[in-house]
Amino acid sequence: MVLSQRQRDELNRAIADYLRSNGYEEAYSTFKKEAELDNNEELDKKYAGLLEKKWTSVIRLQKKVMELESKLNEAKEEITLGGPVSQKRDPKEWIPRPPERYALSGHRSPVTRVIFHPVFSVMVSASEDATIKVWDYETGDFERTLKGHTDSVQDISFDQTGKLLASCSADMTIKLWDFQGFECIRTMHGHDHNVSSVAIMPNGDHIISASRDKTMKMWEVATGYCVKTFTGHREWVRMVRPNQDGTLIASCSNDQTVRVWVVASKDCKAELREHEHVVECISWAPESAHPTIQDATGSETKKSGKAGPFLLSGSRDKTIKMWDVSIGLCLMTLVGHDNWVRGILFHPGGKFIVSCADDKTLRIWDYKNKRCMKTLCAHEHFVTSLGKQRPPPTPPNKKPCFCLTSLSPEEPRRAGFTNMCSSQGLNNGKGAPCFHHGAFPVLGVAGSWGLGGRRALQNLSASPLRVFAAFQQIKAG
């Protein structure tokens, strides 16, 4: 490149200023003489420090170019995998992408769970500060606080109507809340240690809970009485989840096993044993995922005649496993996380698996091809749980709601807390379904929250709940 005369003059004066200001007097005199620069104080002031400024600008531009090249390579990879080539594609094939839409703060201690209401656009969060908070998911505003537990709230669950909310706590109790009046209507006692997981059964008549006392208990919603106790795990039961029709429940434990139980008889139908560390989380496969699972594992599922039901498990051994419960067989193992896997679920369309882990990432898996197709740096600390909305009938062109949460203080984890957060969509209190800004799917990330709600976020250094409003569209298969 050839410089113009004006550019050469500017460069010469900038070099001369640099030599003079840094004490290179002999070089300055020689250069000034050879460059034929006259004495002009006004021009000298104009070019003072110019060479350093240009140099640092070049460095900044080089860094920006490298960032843009990296984003371009990612975009090319997405296109290769089937990127957002058509806005008319099925919304069930969209996956999350940053940045977040909201960052919500309000709890005084780490968030342990976030869920969506099954009908309305409100989120509910549970925390180690012993409270449950309700948030307007549409606007990101804090609504109210539910108080009653005296220790960390470990898990929360809605019934299918959204009228009842169940919560469990390290205070060894399960509470049932009227979510229309926001009052605790029943407290259930019976576990001998920290109650780590709770779920309302699909029929709405019973609650299932899991505890560090190595048992699971089933409670009658109408009376609060314990009607069944499931025993068999040898260590802390981390999570319990019923299947879609409520005939089976799955549990995972510190004993490195996943167990599947027949609700009616309390019999253990299957004991799944291939993990090499604590099993943190489980998730049942929806029916929408069965065709893809059978395509991905056809030779294995055909052996059993009738395939399924299928179950996912995530472990501290950093792996995700898929199981055919009917034959107790591990169909596949997904490897890629660099730390404990803390949350897993199937994408609403059934063609992908979404997971999160203590490696601070959210990963989307094309499990048919057994590969991680996208990794998001979802949080600054451990990403510990995720969930999806149980969608009501979706209007045309509306995209399903999906949410991830995370938190992360190391000390609570070391002390043995579950430290899980999830999110599954909720209510704005207006009595009608509410869809978030064109019903874009949402991704939320939760951390250590501070007091004051969303408006106080700018004053907080703790990691907040993050709500991501955009999804990246991809092709199936």
XYZ file of C-alpha atoms in Angstrom:
477
model
C 0.000 0.000 0.000
C 1.359 3.436 -0.983
C 0.743 6.320 1.423
C -0.305 9.710 0.171
C 1.874 12.718 0.915
C -0.486 13.839 3.688
C -0.456 10.390 5.284
C 3.342 10.286 5.139
C 3.551 13.700 6.830
C 1.154 12.578 9.600
C 3.100 9.354 10.140
C 6.444 11.180 10.248
C 5.197 13.703 12.813
C 3.671 10.891 14.915
C 6.996 8.987 14.847
C 8.913 12.147 15.723
C 6.596 12.818 18.666
C 7.026 9.238 19.889
C 10.842 9.473 19.717
C 10.906 12.829 21.497
C 8.394 11.945 24.230
C 10.238 8.700 25.036
C 13.675 10.342 25.332
C 15.269 9.197 22.082
C 16.768 12.653 21.505
C 19.538 11.663 19.075
C 17.204 9.525 16.984
C 14.605 12.305 17.159
C 17.028 14.945 15.842
C 18.295 12.684 13.062
C 14.800 11.598 12.024
C 13.448 15.158 12.108
C 16.303 16.332 9.892
C 15.981 13.498 7.375
C 12.179 13.762 7.265
C 12.494 17.522 6.773
C 10.051 18.352 9.567
C 9.791 22.015 10.511
C 9.253 23.309 14.039
C 5.518 23.792 14.545
C 4.272 23.632 18.138
C 0.634 23.559 17.051
C 1.224 20.530 14.821
C 3.366 18.878 17.499
C 0.448 19.099 19.958
C -1.937 17.737 17.340
C 0.142 14.588 16.814
C 1.090 14.040 20.464
C 0.511 10.392 21.381
C -0.950 9.622 17.967
C 1.358 6.680 17.219
C 0.395 4.870 20.470
C -3.294 5.515 19.798
C -3.053 4.078 16.301
C -1.135 1.073 17.575
C -3.690 0.244 20.293
C -6.497 0.780 17.780
C -4.915 -1.790 15.485
C -4.735 -4.285 18.369
C -8.404 -3.709 19.229
C -9.395 -4.130 15.595
C -7.373 -7.330 15.301
C -9.147 -8.710 18.368
C -12.530 -7.720 16.932
C -11.661 -9.352 13.609
C -10.753 -12.563 15.419
C -14.080 -12.512 17.314
C -16.030 -11.931 14.105
C -14.137 -14.720 12.348
C -15.013 -17.046 15.224
C -18.706 -16.109 14.990
C -18.584 -16.581 11.229
C -17.153 -20.071 11.659
C -19.910 -20.893 14.171
C -22.541 -19.619 11.745
C -21.058 -21.724 8.940
C -21.137 -24.768 11.226
C -24.799 -24.104 12.085
C -25.646 -23.849 8.403
C -23.838 -27.147 7.799
C -25.900 -28.726 10.585
C -29.057 -27.142 9.247
C -29.210 -23.499 10.270
C -32.055 -20.988 10.266
C -32.698 -21.204 6.549
C -36.448 -20.836 6.677
C -38.741 -18.982 9.031
C -41.522 -21.414 8.122
C -39.861 -24.419 9.744
C -41.555 -26.194 12.632
C -40.974 -24.236 15.880
C -40.424 -27.569 17.638
C -37.060 -27.699 15.879
C -35.732 -24.473 17.398
C -32.976 -24.509 20.018
C -31.905 -21.800 22.514
C -29.370 -19.106 21.816
C -28.024 -16.140 23.805
C -28.216 -13.401 24.890
C -30.729 -13.587 27.707
C -33.852 -11.433 27.667
C -34.038 -10.905 31.425
C -31.767 -11.235 34.427
C -33.873 -11.581 37.578
C -32.677 -11.138 41.159
C -34.451 -11.242 44.493
C -33.467 -14.258 46.585
C -30.902 -13.805 49.350
C -29.356 -17.260 48.841
C -28.759 -19.622 45.911
C -31.737 -20.620 43.803
C -32.489 -24.341 43.901
C -35.329 -24.708 41.402
C -37.324 -22.686 38.892
C -40.490 -23.958 37.196
C -43.130 -22.688 34.821
C -46.829 -22.808 35.526
C -48.445 -25.307 33.127
C -50.893 -22.702 31.790
C -49.855 -19.116 32.454
C -46.708 -17.048 31.932
C -45.364 -16.885 35.480
C -42.257 -18.499 36.927
C -41.820 -19.793 40.461
C -38.398 -20.107 42.079
C -37.219 -21.934 45.192
C -34.146 -20.986 47.160
C -31.833 -21.867 50.004
C -33.181 -18.737 51.730
C -36.242 -20.913 52.630
C -38.623 -18.942 50.405
C -40.522 -19.463 47.169
C -40.902 -16.479 44.851
C -43.355 -15.843 42.038
C -42.268 -13.857 38.968
C -44.148 -12.485 35.996
C -42.339 -14.269 33.220
C -43.834 -11.973 30.598
C -42.267 -8.812 32.029
C -39.546 -10.117 34.333
C -41.177 -8.458 37.364
C -41.285 -9.929 40.859
C -44.823 -10.714 42.075
C -44.810 -12.216 45.584
C -43.017 -14.420 48.125
C -44.344 -17.623 49.717
C -42.958 -18.249 53.214
C -43.380 -21.292 55.413
C -40.317 -23.511 55.202
C -37.575 -23.053 57.787
C -34.674 -24.368 55.709
C -33.560 -24.569 52.081
C -36.411 -25.271 49.644
C -35.052 -28.084 47.481
C -37.720 -28.701 44.843
C -41.142 -27.512 43.674
C -43.793 -29.010 41.406
C -47.161 -28.016 39.941
C -50.112 -30.255 39.288
C -51.357 -30.320 35.699
C -53.995 -27.632 36.344
C -51.571 -25.245 38.015
C -53.892 -24.786 40.998
C -51.643 -26.659 43.442
C -47.929 -26.240 44.120
C -45.900 -28.752 46.137
C -42.570 -27.910 47.744
C -40.016 -29.870 49.754
C -37.265 -28.697 52.023
C -34.207 -29.529 54.062
C -36.498 -28.908 57.061
C -37.771 -32.478 56.349
C -41.278 -31.366 55.325
C -43.390 -31.248 52.179
C -45.835 -28.375 51.817
C -48.858 -28.096 49.548
C -49.843 -24.601 48.429
C -53.079 -23.253 46.982
C -51.601 -21.315 44.088
C -54.791 -19.339 43.550
C -54.799 -17.955 47.087
C -51.030 -18.335 47.651
C -51.582 -20.066 51.001
C -50.078 -23.226 52.481
C -52.977 -25.638 52.885
C -51.093 -28.688 54.154
C -47.727 -29.686 55.640
C -46.589 -33.309 55.479
C -44.147 -34.832 57.970
C -42.612 -38.289 57.760
C -39.132 -38.192 56.261
C -36.185 -38.459 58.646
C -33.784 -36.269 56.672
C -33.524 -33.601 53.968
C -36.351 -33.962 51.404
C -34.521 -33.472 48.113
C -37.201 -33.966 45.456
C -40.969 -33.728 45.061
C -43.448 -34.216 42.224
C -47.233 -34.174 41.997
C -48.481 -37.312 40.252
C -50.247 -36.845 36.884
C -53.657 -37.726 38.360
C -53.280 -34.896 40.878
C -54.344 -37.119 43.798
C -50.910 -37.984 45.160
C -47.480 -36.467 45.746
C -44.241 -38.436 45.519
C -41.156 -37.320 47.472
C -37.537 -38.460 47.793
C -35.199 -37.940 50.702
C -31.710 -38.274 52.054
C -33.205 -40.896 54.403
C -32.918 -43.304 51.375
C -36.697 -43.618 50.909
C -39.442 -42.290 48.685
C -42.919 -41.653 50.032
C -46.290 -41.207 48.381
C -48.726 -38.786 50.007
C -52.444 -38.335 49.571
C -53.224 -34.776 48.482
C -56.674 -34.708 50.097
C -55.527 -35.747 53.574
C -51.753 -35.325 53.677
C -51.336 -38.931 54.826
C -48.392 -41.062 53.681
C -49.928 -44.008 51.835
C -46.807 -45.755 50.485
C -43.093 -45.920 51.199
C -40.618 -47.141 48.571
C -37.357 -48.599 49.893
C -34.400 -50.057 48.049
C -31.818 -47.342 47.477
C -28.745 -47.632 49.681
C -27.900 -43.917 49.736
C -29.452 -40.458 49.423
C -32.239 -40.389 46.813
C -31.519 -37.307 44.710
C -34.527 -37.066 42.401
C -37.850 -38.767 41.752
C -40.059 -38.299 38.697
C -43.311 -40.022 37.583
C -43.848 -41.056 33.979
C -46.569 -39.487 31.837
C -49.433 -41.742 32.970
C -48.288 -42.086 36.575
C -47.958 -45.883 36.531
C -44.179 -45.778 36.987
C -41.801 -43.601 38.954
C -38.061 -43.280 38.414
C -35.530 -42.378 41.080
C -31.785 -41.749 41.142
C -29.394 -41.878 44.038
C -25.946 -41.424 45.487
C -25.667 -45.229 45.260
C -24.954 -44.714 41.512
C -28.169 -46.416 40.397
C -31.398 -45.452 38.708
C -34.464 -47.415 39.792
C -37.867 -47.675 38.151
C -40.824 -48.575 40.369
C -44.339 -49.838 39.685
C -46.587 -47.474 41.629
C -49.437 -49.924 42.214
C -47.303 -52.678 43.755
C -44.247 -50.712 44.974
C -42.092 -53.291 43.159
C -38.769 -52.255 41.637
C -39.251 -52.925 37.923
C -35.665 -52.167 36.923
C -32.355 -51.277 38.527
C -30.080 -49.471 36.073
C -26.427 -49.655 37.074
C -23.902 -48.410 34.492
C -23.067 -44.999 35.997
C -19.758 -44.713 37.859
C -20.694 -41.868 40.229
C -23.686 -40.229 41.924
C -26.687 -39.967 39.587
C -27.969 -36.392 39.881
C -30.938 -36.163 37.524
C -33.447 -38.133 35.466
C -36.034 -37.340 32.802
C -38.664 -39.451 31.048
C -38.814 -39.390 27.258
C -42.069 -37.936 25.870
C -43.935 -39.870 23.206
C -42.757 -37.324 20.628
C -39.219 -38.638 21.151
C -40.003 -42.340 20.649
C -39.713 -42.382 16.818
C -36.295 -40.704 16.917
C -35.110 -42.985 19.714
C -36.160 -46.045 17.741
C -34.385 -44.717 14.650
C -31.246 -44.050 16.680
C -31.248 -47.390 18.523
C -33.383 -49.584 16.274
C -31.412 -52.790 16.608
C -31.544 -52.606 20.393
C -35.163 -51.516 20.846
C -36.479 -54.134 18.412
C -35.071 -56.915 20.577
C -37.665 -56.192 23.248
C -40.615 -56.354 20.851
C -42.363 -53.366 22.405
C -39.893 -50.536 22.856
C -39.905 -48.156 25.785
C -40.645 -46.413 27.976
C -37.347 -44.553 27.762
C -35.483 -42.689 30.476
C -32.527 -40.288 30.594
C -30.076 -40.054 33.481
C -27.244 -37.620 34.180
C -24.389 -38.270 36.574
C -21.345 -36.876 38.268
C -19.366 -39.216 36.007
C -19.977 -36.473 33.363
C -22.116 -38.699 31.134
C -25.739 -38.864 30.011
C -27.295 -42.279 29.502
C -30.495 -43.298 27.744
C -32.298 -46.403 28.981
C -34.977 -48.708 27.637
C -36.818 -49.378 30.884
C -38.699 -52.406 29.521
C -35.471 -54.406 29.192
C -33.211 -52.477 31.587
C -30.731 -51.756 28.810
C -28.543 -48.681 28.301
C -29.170 -47.646 24.692
C -26.508 -44.956 24.439
C -24.059 -42.842 26.410
C -23.438 -39.197 25.531
C -20.005 -37.881 26.500
C -18.948 -34.253 26.281
C -19.492 -32.395 29.550
C -16.392 -31.589 31.574
C -18.041 -31.749 34.994
C -21.074 -33.127 36.846
C -24.223 -33.342 34.730
C -26.974 -31.630 36.747
C -29.984 -31.375 34.446
C -31.354 -33.183 31.383
C -34.519 -33.207 29.322
C -35.828 -33.820 25.853
C -36.391 -30.863 23.555
C -40.157 -30.304 23.062
C -39.910 -31.655 19.526
C -38.386 -34.896 20.788
C -35.440 -34.831 18.371
C -32.826 -33.356 20.678
C -31.618 -33.673 24.257
C -30.710 -30.605 26.302
C -28.339 -30.892 29.247
C -26.519 -28.669 31.699
C -23.588 -29.267 33.990
C -21.122 -27.860 36.474
C -18.847 -27.070 33.521
C -20.992 -23.900 33.171
C -22.461 -24.967 29.837
C -25.761 -25.862 28.275
C -25.453 -28.465 25.522
C -27.872 -29.504 22.800
C -27.416 -33.071 21.581
C -28.418 -34.602 18.279
C -28.796 -37.981 19.951
C -29.773 -39.734 16.734
C -26.202 -39.135 15.561
C -24.777 -39.177 19.110
C -23.120 -35.774 18.862
C -23.194 -32.460 20.686
C -24.421 -29.963 18.111
C -24.322 -26.745 20.142
C -22.698 -25.548 23.361
C -23.755 -22.381 25.169
C -21.821 -20.746 27.983
C -25.018 -20.380 29.976
C -23.714 -19.057 33.277
C -20.638 -17.842 35.073
C -20.823 -20.743 37.521
C -22.319 -24.224 37.740
C -25.408 -24.733 35.599
C -27.380 -27.101 37.750
C -30.832 -27.767 36.323
C -33.218 -27.148 33.473
C -36.831 -27.759 32.546
C -39.440 -27.135 29.911
C -43.002 -25.922 29.972
C -45.798 -28.445 29.737
C -47.348 -26.584 26.817
C -51.084 -25.995 26.514
C -52.493 -26.289 22.982
C -50.188 -24.033 20.997
C -51.766 -21.412 18.696
C -50.537 -21.273 15.092
C -47.037 -19.841 14.671
C -46.449 -19.895 18.430
C -43.258 -21.541 19.626
C -43.115 -23.836 22.667
C -41.695 -22.458 25.893
C -38.436 -23.910 27.134
C -36.289 -22.930 30.044
C -32.974 -23.671 31.668
C -31.748 -22.546 35.045
C -28.494 -22.628 36.828
C -26.835 -21.691 40.025
C -23.523 -22.327 41.421
C -21.934 -21.532 44.709
C -19.351 -24.230 45.329
C -19.750 -24.327 49.098
C -23.426 -25.401 49.157
C -22.596 -28.165 46.704
C -19.713 -29.379 48.813
C -22.018 -29.350 51.827
C -24.339 -31.706 50.011
C -27.154 -29.468 48.833
C -28.928 -30.488 45.640
C -28.401 -27.004 44.149
C -30.766 -27.611 41.236
C -32.677 -25.006 39.336
C -35.073 -25.528 36.537
C -37.730 -23.649 34.771
C -41.062 -24.580 33.321
C -43.402 -21.682 32.496
C -46.207 -20.038 34.604
C -48.950 -17.430 35.303
C -49.347 -13.677 35.205
C -52.411 -13.697 37.420
C -54.751 -12.378 34.726
C -56.781 -15.550 34.410
C -55.922 -16.293 30.775
C -53.028 -17.875 28.915
C -50.271 -15.399 28.205
C -47.574 -15.897 25.583
C -44.233 -14.187 25.873
C -43.785 -11.618 23.085
C -44.922 -13.712 20.159
C -44.390 -16.841 22.219
C -40.684 -17.040 21.563
C -39.239 -19.943 23.528
C -37.293 -18.874 26.561
C -34.151 -19.954 28.285
C -33.516 -18.942 31.888
C -30.358 -19.177 33.947
C -30.398 -18.726 37.714
C -27.587 -18.065 40.145
C -27.050 -16.617 43.586
C -29.738 -13.975 43.787
C -29.742 -10.743 45.733
C -32.594 -8.907 47.423
C -34.557 -6.318 45.496
C -36.039 -7.929 42.392
C -35.197 -7.124 38.787
C -34.857 -3.386 39.424
C -32.061 -3.985 41.922
C -30.060 -6.145 39.536
C -27.600 -3.437 38.567
C -26.482 -3.141 42.198
C -25.770 -6.844 42.630
C -22.608 -8.762 41.951
C -24.221 -12.183 42.471
C -25.139 -14.283 39.459
C -28.836 -13.747 38.652
C -31.520 -15.781 36.973
C -31.222 -15.211 33.249
C -34.112 -15.537 30.842
C -33.211 -16.064 27.197
C -35.937 -15.070 24.751
C -34.569 -16.219 21.412
C -34.137 -19.660 19.892
C -31.979 -20.772 17.006
C -33.780 -22.744 14.324
C -32.247 -25.974 13.040
C -33.136 -28.794 10.730
C -34.162 -32.170 12.026
C -32.001 -35.249 11.620
